[in-house]
Structure formats: C-alpha cells, structure tokens
Short mmCIF file of C-alpha atoms and ligand atoms in Angstrom, two decimals:
data_model
loop_
_atom_site.label_atom_id
_atom_site.label_comp_id
_atom_site.label_asym_id
_atom_site.label_seq_id
_atom_site.Cartn_x
_atom_site.Cartn_y
_atom_site.Cartn_z
CA UNK A 214 -14.57 20.81 5.79
CA UNK A 215 -11.40 22.79 6.36
CA UNK A 216 -11.60 26.48 7.08
CA UNK A 217 -10.42 28.31 3.93
CA UNK A 218 -8.81 31.53 5.24
CA UNK A 219 -6.83 32.58 2.28
CA UNK A 220 -8.75 31.30 -0.72
CA UNK A 221 -12.18 31.66 -2.29
CA UNK A 222 -13.88 28.26 -2.44
CA UNK A 223 -17.53 27.73 -3.67
CA UNK A 224 -19.17 24.55 -2.83
CA UNK A 225 -22.55 24.20 -4.63
CA UNK A 226 -25.69 23.71 -2.49
CA UNK A 227 -26.36 20.15 -3.60
CA UNK A 228 -22.84 19.04 -2.79
CA UNK A 229 -22.80 21.00 0.60
CA UNK A 230 -26.14 19.44 1.62
CA UNK A 231 -25.02 15.94 0.58
CA UNK A 232 -21.75 16.10 2.63
CA UNK A 233 -23.76 17.63 5.70
CA UNK A 234 -26.14 14.74 5.45
CA UNK A 235 -23.21 12.15 5.02
CA UNK A 236 -24.47 11.00 1.62
CA UNK A 237 -22.21 9.81 -1.21
CA UNK A 238 -20.34 12.38 -3.16
CA UNK A 239 -18.09 11.73 -6.17
CA UNK A 240 -15.43 14.29 -7.22
CA UNK A 241 -14.99 14.51 -11.09
CA UNK A 242 -12.03 16.26 -12.71
CA UNK A 243 -11.94 18.84 -15.46
CA UNK A 244 -8.66 18.23 -17.28
CA UNK A 245 -10.12 15.30 -19.17
CA UNK A 246 -12.85 17.78 -20.33
CA UNK A 247 -10.67 20.79 -21.10
CA UNK A 248 -7.39 19.01 -22.32
CA UNK A 249 -8.20 15.50 -22.74
CA UNK A 250 -11.17 15.03 -25.00
CA UNK A 251 -12.14 16.90 -28.24
CA UNK A 252 -15.13 19.03 -28.32
CA UNK A 253 -18.01 18.55 -28.37
CA UNK A 254 -17.70 15.05 -27.07
CA UNK A 255 -15.87 16.53 -23.92
CA UNK A 256 -18.92 18.36 -22.64
CA UNK A 257 -21.22 15.39 -23.34
CA UNK A 258 -18.96 13.11 -21.45
CA UNK A 259 -18.82 15.46 -18.49
CA UNK A 260 -22.65 15.45 -18.39
CA UNK A 261 -22.76 11.61 -18.87
CA UNK A 262 -20.41 11.14 -15.97
CA UNK A 263 -22.55 13.38 -13.69
CA UNK A 264 -25.68 11.26 -14.70
CA UNK A 265 -23.81 8.14 -13.99
CA UNK A 266 -22.73 9.20 -10.42
CA UNK A 267 -26.41 10.18 -9.78
CA UNK A 268 -27.62 6.81 -11.02
CA UNK A 269 -25.32 5.21 -8.47
CA UNK A 270 -27.10 7.03 -5.76
CA UNK A 271 -24.39 9.73 -5.17
CA UNK A 272 -23.90 13.45 -5.89
CA UNK A 273 -21.32 14.57 -8.58
CA UNK A 274 -18.98 17.45 -7.75
CA UNK A 275 -17.13 18.61 -10.80
CA UNK A 276 -14.16 20.58 -9.74
CA UNK A 277 -12.36 23.54 -11.47
CA UNK A 278 -11.05 27.14 -10.91
CA UNK A 279 -12.75 30.03 -12.27
CA UNK A 280 -11.40 33.63 -11.90
CA UNK A 281 -9.36 32.45 -8.90
CA UNK A 282 -12.34 30.85 -7.19
CA UNK A 283 -12.13 26.95 -6.54
CA UNK A 284 -15.59 25.70 -7.65
CA UNK A 285 -16.73 22.30 -6.28
CA UNK A 286 -19.88 21.38 -8.16
CA UNK A 287 -19.41 23.37 -11.43
CA UNK A 288 -22.82 24.27 -13.16
CA UNK A 289 -23.03 23.15 -16.85
CA UNK A 290 -22.53 26.70 -18.19
CA UNK A 291 -19.51 27.26 -15.99
CA UNK A 292 -17.92 24.00 -17.37
CA UNK A 293 -18.77 24.97 -20.92
CA UNK A 294 -17.09 28.33 -20.26
CA UNK A 295 -14.04 26.83 -18.78
CA UNK A 296 -13.67 24.41 -21.75
CA UNK A 297 -14.11 27.13 -24.42
CA UNK A 298 -10.72 27.34 -26.34
CA UNK A 299 -10.40 31.10 -26.06
CA UNK A 300 -10.46 30.88 -22.40
CA UNK A 301 -7.11 29.04 -22.35
CA UNK A 302 -7.81 27.45 -18.95
CA UNK A 303 -4.62 26.04 -17.42
CA UNK A 304 -4.00 22.45 -16.50
CA UNK A 305 -3.85 22.50 -12.66
CA UNK A 306 -2.02 19.84 -10.88
CA UNK A 307 -1.83 19.87 -7.06
CA UNK A 308 0.96 22.44 -6.84
CA UNK A 309 -0.74 24.72 -9.21
CA UNK A 310 -4.09 25.32 -7.49
CA UNK A 311 -2.67 27.94 -5.17
CA UNK A 312 -1.19 29.99 -8.10
CA UNK A 313 -4.45 29.95 -9.92
CA UNK A 314 -6.22 31.07 -6.76
CA UNK A 315 -3.74 33.91 -5.92
CA UNK A 316 -3.63 35.23 -9.51
CA UNK A 317 -7.31 34.96 -10.23
CA UNK A 318 -6.82 32.52 -12.99
CA UNK A 319 -8.90 29.87 -14.64
CA UNK A 320 -7.93 26.17 -14.58
CA UNK A 321 -9.00 22.58 -15.05
CA UNK A 322 -7.84 20.17 -12.33
CA UNK A 323 -6.08 16.95 -13.04
CA UNK A 324 -6.46 13.86 -10.81
CA UNK A 325 -3.76 15.31 -8.56
CA UNK A 326 -5.44 18.74 -8.44
CA UNK A 327 -8.94 17.34 -8.02
CA UNK A 328 -8.11 15.10 -5.02
CA UNK A 329 -6.19 17.91 -3.45
CA UNK A 330 -9.26 20.01 -3.53
CA UNK A 331 -11.75 17.20 -2.79
CA UNK A 332 -10.04 15.85 0.35
CA UNK A 333 -10.08 19.20 2.05
CA UNK A 334 -13.79 19.63 1.27
CA UNK A 335 -14.50 16.25 2.76
CA UNK A 336 -14.96 14.30 -0.48
CA UNK A 337 -13.04 11.14 -0.57
CA UNK A 338 -14.19 9.29 -3.75
CA UNK A 339 -13.23 10.37 -7.22
CA UNK A 340 -13.55 9.01 -10.86
CA UNK A 341 -11.41 9.41 -13.76
CA UNK A 342 -10.49 7.77 -17.00
CA UNK A 343 -6.90 6.63 -16.73
CA UNK A 344 -4.53 7.67 -14.00
CA UNK A 345 -1.29 9.43 -14.89
CA UNK A 346 1.99 7.72 -14.13
CA UNK A 347 5.49 7.10 -15.29
CA UNK A 348 6.17 8.06 -18.88
CA UNK A 349 8.02 5.68 -21.30
CA UNK A 350 10.92 7.95 -21.78
CA UNK A 351 11.39 8.38 -17.88
CA UNK A 352 15.06 7.68 -18.02
CA UNK A 353 15.59 10.83 -20.04
CA UNK A 354 12.70 13.08 -19.01
CA UNK A 355 12.16 12.17 -15.36
CA UNK A 356 8.44 12.54 -16.21
CA UNK A 357 6.19 10.98 -13.77
CA UNK A 358 2.78 12.29 -13.15
CA UNK A 359 2.08 14.16 -9.92
CA UNK A 360 -1.13 12.05 -9.72
CA UNK A 361 1.10 9.29 -8.08
CA UNK A 362 2.53 11.56 -5.36
CA UNK A 363 -0.89 13.27 -4.78
CA UNK A 364 -2.40 9.77 -4.20
CA UNK A 365 0.47 9.16 -1.76
CA UNK A 366 -0.62 11.96 0.43
CA UNK A 367 -4.41 11.98 0.09
CA UNK A 368 -6.81 9.44 1.67
CA UNK A 369 -9.14 9.01 -1.22
CA UNK A 370 -10.41 6.24 -3.33
CA UNK A 371 -9.95 6.83 -7.17
CA UNK A 372 -11.71 4.65 -9.74
CA UNK A 373 -9.81 4.56 -12.97
CA UNK A 374 -9.20 2.06 -15.87
CA UNK A 375 -5.73 1.54 -14.55
CA UNK A 376 -3.21 4.05 -15.87
CA UNK A 377 -3.00 5.36 -19.41
CA UNK A 378 -1.50 2.97 -21.78
CA UNK A 379 0.75 5.65 -23.25
CA UNK A 380 2.77 5.18 -19.94
CA UNK A 381 5.29 2.74 -18.71
CA UNK A 382 2.72 0.60 -16.91
CA UNK A 383 5.14 -1.71 -15.04
CA UNK A 384 7.07 1.17 -13.65
CA UNK A 385 3.97 2.92 -12.68
CA UNK A 386 2.82 -0.11 -10.69
CA UNK A 387 6.20 -0.23 -9.04
CA UNK A 388 5.94 3.45 -7.99
CA UNK A 389 2.36 2.88 -6.67
CA UNK A 390 3.77 0.18 -4.52
CA UNK A 391 6.64 2.23 -3.28
CA UNK A 392 4.29 5.21 -2.56
CA UNK A 393 1.93 2.89 -0.48
CA UNK A 394 -1.15 3.37 -2.70
CA UNK A 395 -3.56 0.57 -2.49
CA UNK A 396 -4.46 -1.06 -5.82
CA UNK A 397 -7.27 -3.51 -6.32
CA UNK A 398 -9.11 -4.71 -9.44
CA UNK A 399 -12.87 -4.46 -9.70
CA UNK A 400 -14.03 -7.98 -10.88
CA UNK A 401 -10.71 -8.53 -12.46
CA UNK A 402 -7.27 -9.94 -11.42
CA UNK A 403 -5.51 -8.24 -14.39
CA UNK A 404 -4.40 -4.56 -14.21
CA UNK A 405 -6.54 -2.73 -16.82
CA UNK A 406 -4.67 -1.01 -19.66
CA UNK A 407 -6.91 2.11 -20.13
CA UNK A 408 -8.07 1.63 -23.84
CA UNK A 409 -7.56 -2.10 -23.26
CA UNK A 410 -9.10 -4.51 -20.85
CA UNK A 411 -5.76 -6.11 -19.79
CA UNK A 412 -2.54 -4.25 -19.66
CA UNK A 413 -0.60 -7.54 -19.31
CA UNK A 414 0.18 -7.02 -15.64
CA UNK A 415 -1.40 -9.16 -12.85
CA UNK A 416 -3.14 -7.80 -9.79
CA UNK A 417 -2.57 -9.07 -6.30
CA UNK A 418 -5.99 -7.99 -5.02
CA UNK A 419 -9.46 -7.84 -6.33
CA UNK A 420 -12.99 -6.75 -5.29
CA UNK A 421 -16.26 -8.20 -6.37
CA UNK A 422 -18.80 -5.70 -5.11
CA UNK A 423 -19.31 -2.05 -4.16
CA UNK A 424 -19.77 -3.15 -0.55
CA UNK A 425 -16.47 -4.92 -0.56
CA UNK A 426 -14.78 -1.89 -2.07
CA UNK A 427 -16.23 0.33 0.67
CA UNK A 428 -15.10 -2.04 3.41
CA UNK A 429 -11.68 -2.25 1.97
CA UNK A 430 -11.33 1.55 1.73
CA UNK A 431 -12.56 2.24 5.16
CA UNK A 432 -10.13 -0.47 6.49
CA UNK A 433 -7.38 1.23 4.45
CA UNK A 434 -8.25 4.53 6.18
CA UNK A 435 -7.64 2.95 9.56
CA UNK A 436 -4.11 1.98 8.75
CA UNK A 437 -2.85 4.28 6.19
CA UNK A 438 -3.04 8.00 5.08
CA UNK A 439 -2.54 7.24 1.32
CA UNK A 440 -4.99 6.77 -1.62
CA UNK A 441 -6.67 3.75 -2.85
CA UNK A 442 -6.92 2.86 -6.53
CA UNK A 443 -9.88 0.88 -7.73
CA UNK A 444 -8.99 -0.49 -11.17
CA UNK A 445 -11.95 -0.87 -13.32
CA UNK A 446 -11.41 -2.26 -16.92
CA UNK A 447 -13.21 -1.26 -20.04
CA UNK A 448 -15.71 -3.90 -21.07
CA UNK A 449 -13.70 -6.44 -23.21
CA UNK A 450 -16.12 -6.06 -26.20
CA UNK A 451 -15.65 -2.23 -26.13
CA UNK A 452 -11.83 -2.08 -25.89
CA UNK A 453 -9.59 -0.74 -28.57
CA UNK A 454 -8.22 -3.50 -30.89
CA UNK A 455 -4.68 -4.53 -29.83
CA UNK A 456 -3.05 -3.90 -33.21
CA UNK A 457 -4.74 -0.60 -33.70
CA UNK A 458 -3.76 0.39 -30.17
CA UNK A 459 -0.09 -0.51 -30.77
CA UNK A 460 0.05 1.30 -34.02
CA UNK A 461 -1.66 4.40 -32.65
CA UNK A 462 0.78 4.45 -29.72
CA UNK A 463 3.79 4.46 -31.93
CA UNK A 464 2.34 7.32 -33.98
CA UNK A 465 1.51 9.20 -30.76
CA UNK A 466 5.02 8.75 -29.36
CA UNK A 467 6.59 9.90 -32.66
CA UNK A 468 4.32 12.88 -32.84
CA UNK A 469 5.10 13.98 -29.27
CA UNK A 470 8.96 13.58 -30.15
CA UNK A 471 8.48 15.57 -33.39
CA UNK A 472 6.70 18.32 -31.64
CA UNK A 473 9.24 18.34 -28.88
CA UNK A 474 6.56 18.55 -26.07
CA UNK A 475 7.42 18.24 -22.44
CA UNK A 476 5.87 18.60 -19.11
CA UNK A 477 2.09 18.96 -18.87
CA UNK A 478 1.61 19.03 -22.74
CA UNK A 479 2.81 15.53 -23.19
CA UNK A 480 -0.29 13.66 -22.11
CA UNK A 481 -2.80 15.83 -24.13
CA UNK A 482 -0.67 15.53 -27.18
CA UNK A 483 -0.53 11.80 -26.97
CA UNK A 484 -4.28 11.49 -26.39
CA UNK A 485 -5.06 13.78 -29.38
CA UNK A 486 -2.85 11.80 -31.71
CA UNK A 487 -4.52 8.62 -30.57
CA UNK A 488 -7.93 10.17 -31.57
CA UNK A 489 -6.55 11.35 -35.02
CA UNK A 490 -5.00 7.96 -35.76
CA UNK A 491 -7.91 5.97 -34.82
CA UNK A 492 -10.36 8.36 -36.39
CA UNK A 493 -12.18 8.89 -33.04
CA UNK A 494 -12.40 5.28 -31.93
CA UNK A 495 -9.99 5.94 -29.08
CA UNK A 496 -12.39 8.90 -27.97
CA UNK A 497 -15.47 6.44 -27.96
CA UNK A 498 -13.38 4.04 -25.81
CA UNK A 499 -12.24 6.81 -23.46
CA UNK A 500 -15.92 8.01 -23.18
CA UNK A 501 -17.19 4.43 -22.42
CA UNK A 502 -14.60 3.81 -19.82
CA UNK A 503 -14.78 7.08 -17.92
CA UNK A 504 -18.62 6.92 -17.78
CA UNK A 505 -18.35 3.42 -16.47
CA UNK A 506 -15.86 4.59 -13.79
CA UNK A 507 -18.16 7.53 -12.80
CA UNK A 508 -20.97 4.91 -12.40
CA UNK A 509 -18.97 2.52 -10.25
CA UNK A 510 -17.60 5.54 -8.22
CA UNK A 511 -21.23 6.60 -7.57
CA UNK A 512 -22.16 3.25 -6.34
CA UNK A 513 -19.03 2.82 -4.17
CA UNK A 514 -19.38 6.29 -2.61
CA UNK A 515 -22.96 5.33 -1.71
CA UNK A 516 -21.72 2.10 -0.11
CA UNK A 517 -19.05 4.07 1.76
CA UNK A 518 -21.58 6.48 3.12
CA UNK A 519 -23.93 3.55 4.20
CA UNK A 520 -21.04 1.81 5.95
CA UNK A 521 -20.09 4.93 7.93
CA UNK A 522 -23.48 5.26 9.65
N1 PSU B 150 -8.04 10.27 -17.84
C1 PSU B 150 -8.36 10.31 -19.14
N2 PSU B 150 -8.10 11.47 -19.88
C2 PSU B 150 -7.18 12.56 -19.31
C3 PSU B 150 -6.86 12.29 -17.89
C4 PSU B 150 -7.19 11.31 -17.27
O1 PSU B 150 -9.13 9.53 -19.75
O2 PSU B 150 -7.02 13.44 -20.00
C5 PSU B 150 -6.05 13.41 -17.26
C6 PSU B 150 -6.13 13.41 -15.82
O3 PSU B 150 -6.46 14.74 -15.44
C7 PSU B 150 -4.81 13.09 -15.19
C8 PSU B 150 -3.99 13.75 -16.31
O4 PSU B 150 -4.63 13.50 -13.91
O5 PSU B 150 -4.61 13.24 -17.64
C9 PSU B 150 -2.55 13.24 -16.23
O6 PSU B 150 -1.73 14.25 -16.82
P1 PSU B 150 -0.09 14.22 -16.60
O7 PSU B 150 0.25 12.97 -17.30
O8 PSU B 150 0.38 15.44 -17.24
O9 PSU B 150 0.11 14.09 -15.13
MN1 MN B 151 4.22 14.89 -16.45
#
C-alpha cells in the first residue's frame, strides 16, 4: 500500500487482513448507491453485492469519503449515512477525491474515483453495473466519462455489464481501444448493453472461466499499465424488453434535455427517468446485473489471488 502522507485513509480490518494475506478483495463503488439507484433498493443492492463478493470467496471493500476521510470497507451504518438525502454526498470522480479530502467533505465514488483509490491501496479488482462512456450528444457536449481515462491509467480489472445503454456504445468501444483498455466478454462474444444482453456490437475476445480471466489479467499486467474490462451480460431472460428499452431511452434523453442538465448530473437523471418510465423494471434489471457482476468479480479476485502464489 502507498504511504498516504497528506490524506486520512481508513482501511477496515477485514480488508487490511485480506490484503496482507494475499486473499481476493473486490472494490465496490458508492455512486451507484447514492446517485444511481432509488432508496430503499440502493442499500439492499449494496448489501447484496457485498454478500455476492463473499460467496465468490473474496472480501468486499466498499469505498467512499466521509468527513474528508477516505474509507475502504464502509460499514453498513456509514453507507446508510452517506446515502441519506440530507447529507448531499458529492459524486466523486478521480479528480474530485483530493478536494473532498482537503475540504473535509462527504462523497460517493464513481468507477473512476473507486479505482483511483483501490489501486493505491493494492486492490485491483472492482465490480460495477455499467461503465460510464461517451454520451450520445458528444459532438455538442464533449461529455465522455472519466471512467475511461481512469481505466487508461490504472491497472485494474473491472467487471461490468458493458457500458450504460444511455451512451454512444460504438464510440465508447472506440475510445476504450484508443486508450489501450483491454475488453473481453465473459461467456459471450457480444458486447453487453447494460439493461440488455447484447448491445449489437461484437467482441474480439472472450473468456470462459474465472481462471482464464485471472490468467488474462495477470498477463495484461506484464505488458500494460492500463485497465481490463470484463464484460458480463445480464442473463437473457432477465433483460429489459427491447421496445420498452428504446422508448424509455427516448423519454430519458428528452427529460435530460428538458431539464438542461450537464456534467455529472446527466447520468443520474437518465437512470432516474428509466426507472420512472419502466415503473421500476429498470431498477430490477440494474440490481440483477450489478449483483451478478459482484459475484463474478468475487470469483475472479479469488482466482487472481490463487494464481499469484
Ligand atoms: N453503474 C450503474 N449505475 C450507476 C453507475 C454505474 O449501474 O449509477 C455510476 C458509476 O459510478 C459510474 C458512473 O462511474 O455511473 C458514471 O457517471 P458519469 O457518466 O457521470 O461519468
Ligand atoms: Mn460526464
């Protein structure tokens, strides 16, 4: 672990022990809990993700910032507190962590923020729902998630159901290519579409077991300093119906335009409109996929730890 000279960082005992013993650890983000899913589902999902990581033989490390302290392995009460609406926890990308620390603030970490912290603690596996990426109005807005640039500078494996389907998926895949981020499907040759099993884009590489994923990631670490995306699709019989998806998407994009949101508010507004339009079905799908991703990440982190000894 890095020596933190200017920041308060608290690593919970269980995570510290697992890292010292070389056991599997999976970082979990908090933006999905605080800004991505509605209450009370958000806290249930956070708990289910932790359980899923454990079932895979690894230790969960949910990451957030509380009163300027970076906490790795948030307790249930701490997370509930961070997610309470009157706390107004900020959405922390990679570049925001230091400001929250220096000003004693509260914040939930995105994928970019989470891997930035995790990597420096010595955690190199993370799970999320859908990665951020290039927004559909990128030509006017220049809006591309910092998740992509963070993955280009951090040697971590992230399990996600592709990138969020609210995005320009083709453009995001091109950016991942440019940035040197490895992308491989897990038991699929199609890039997943977040709420949907197949985004319509093919994948060049696929993995068929946790052991194969671990071996590929460790080889990647020998040749590259970038991240590795394991794309794990939602089960086909649990995905959001294609017509419903497309109608919800149109409604969400229209809503974001109507509200005139920009920057970090865009993704939460789009997800919330999906939830409203589908009367909660999108939330159910989001829950299913992120828990499945945490489970797979737990198994892969165990395989990585075993392959390292
Ligand atoms: N996956 C989900 N729901 C979410 C996110 C991921 O299923 O809310 C969050 C992650 O924290 C991701 C962020 O990093 O959305 C992307 O936000 P933006 O587009 O503003 O970079
Ligand atoms: Mn953005």
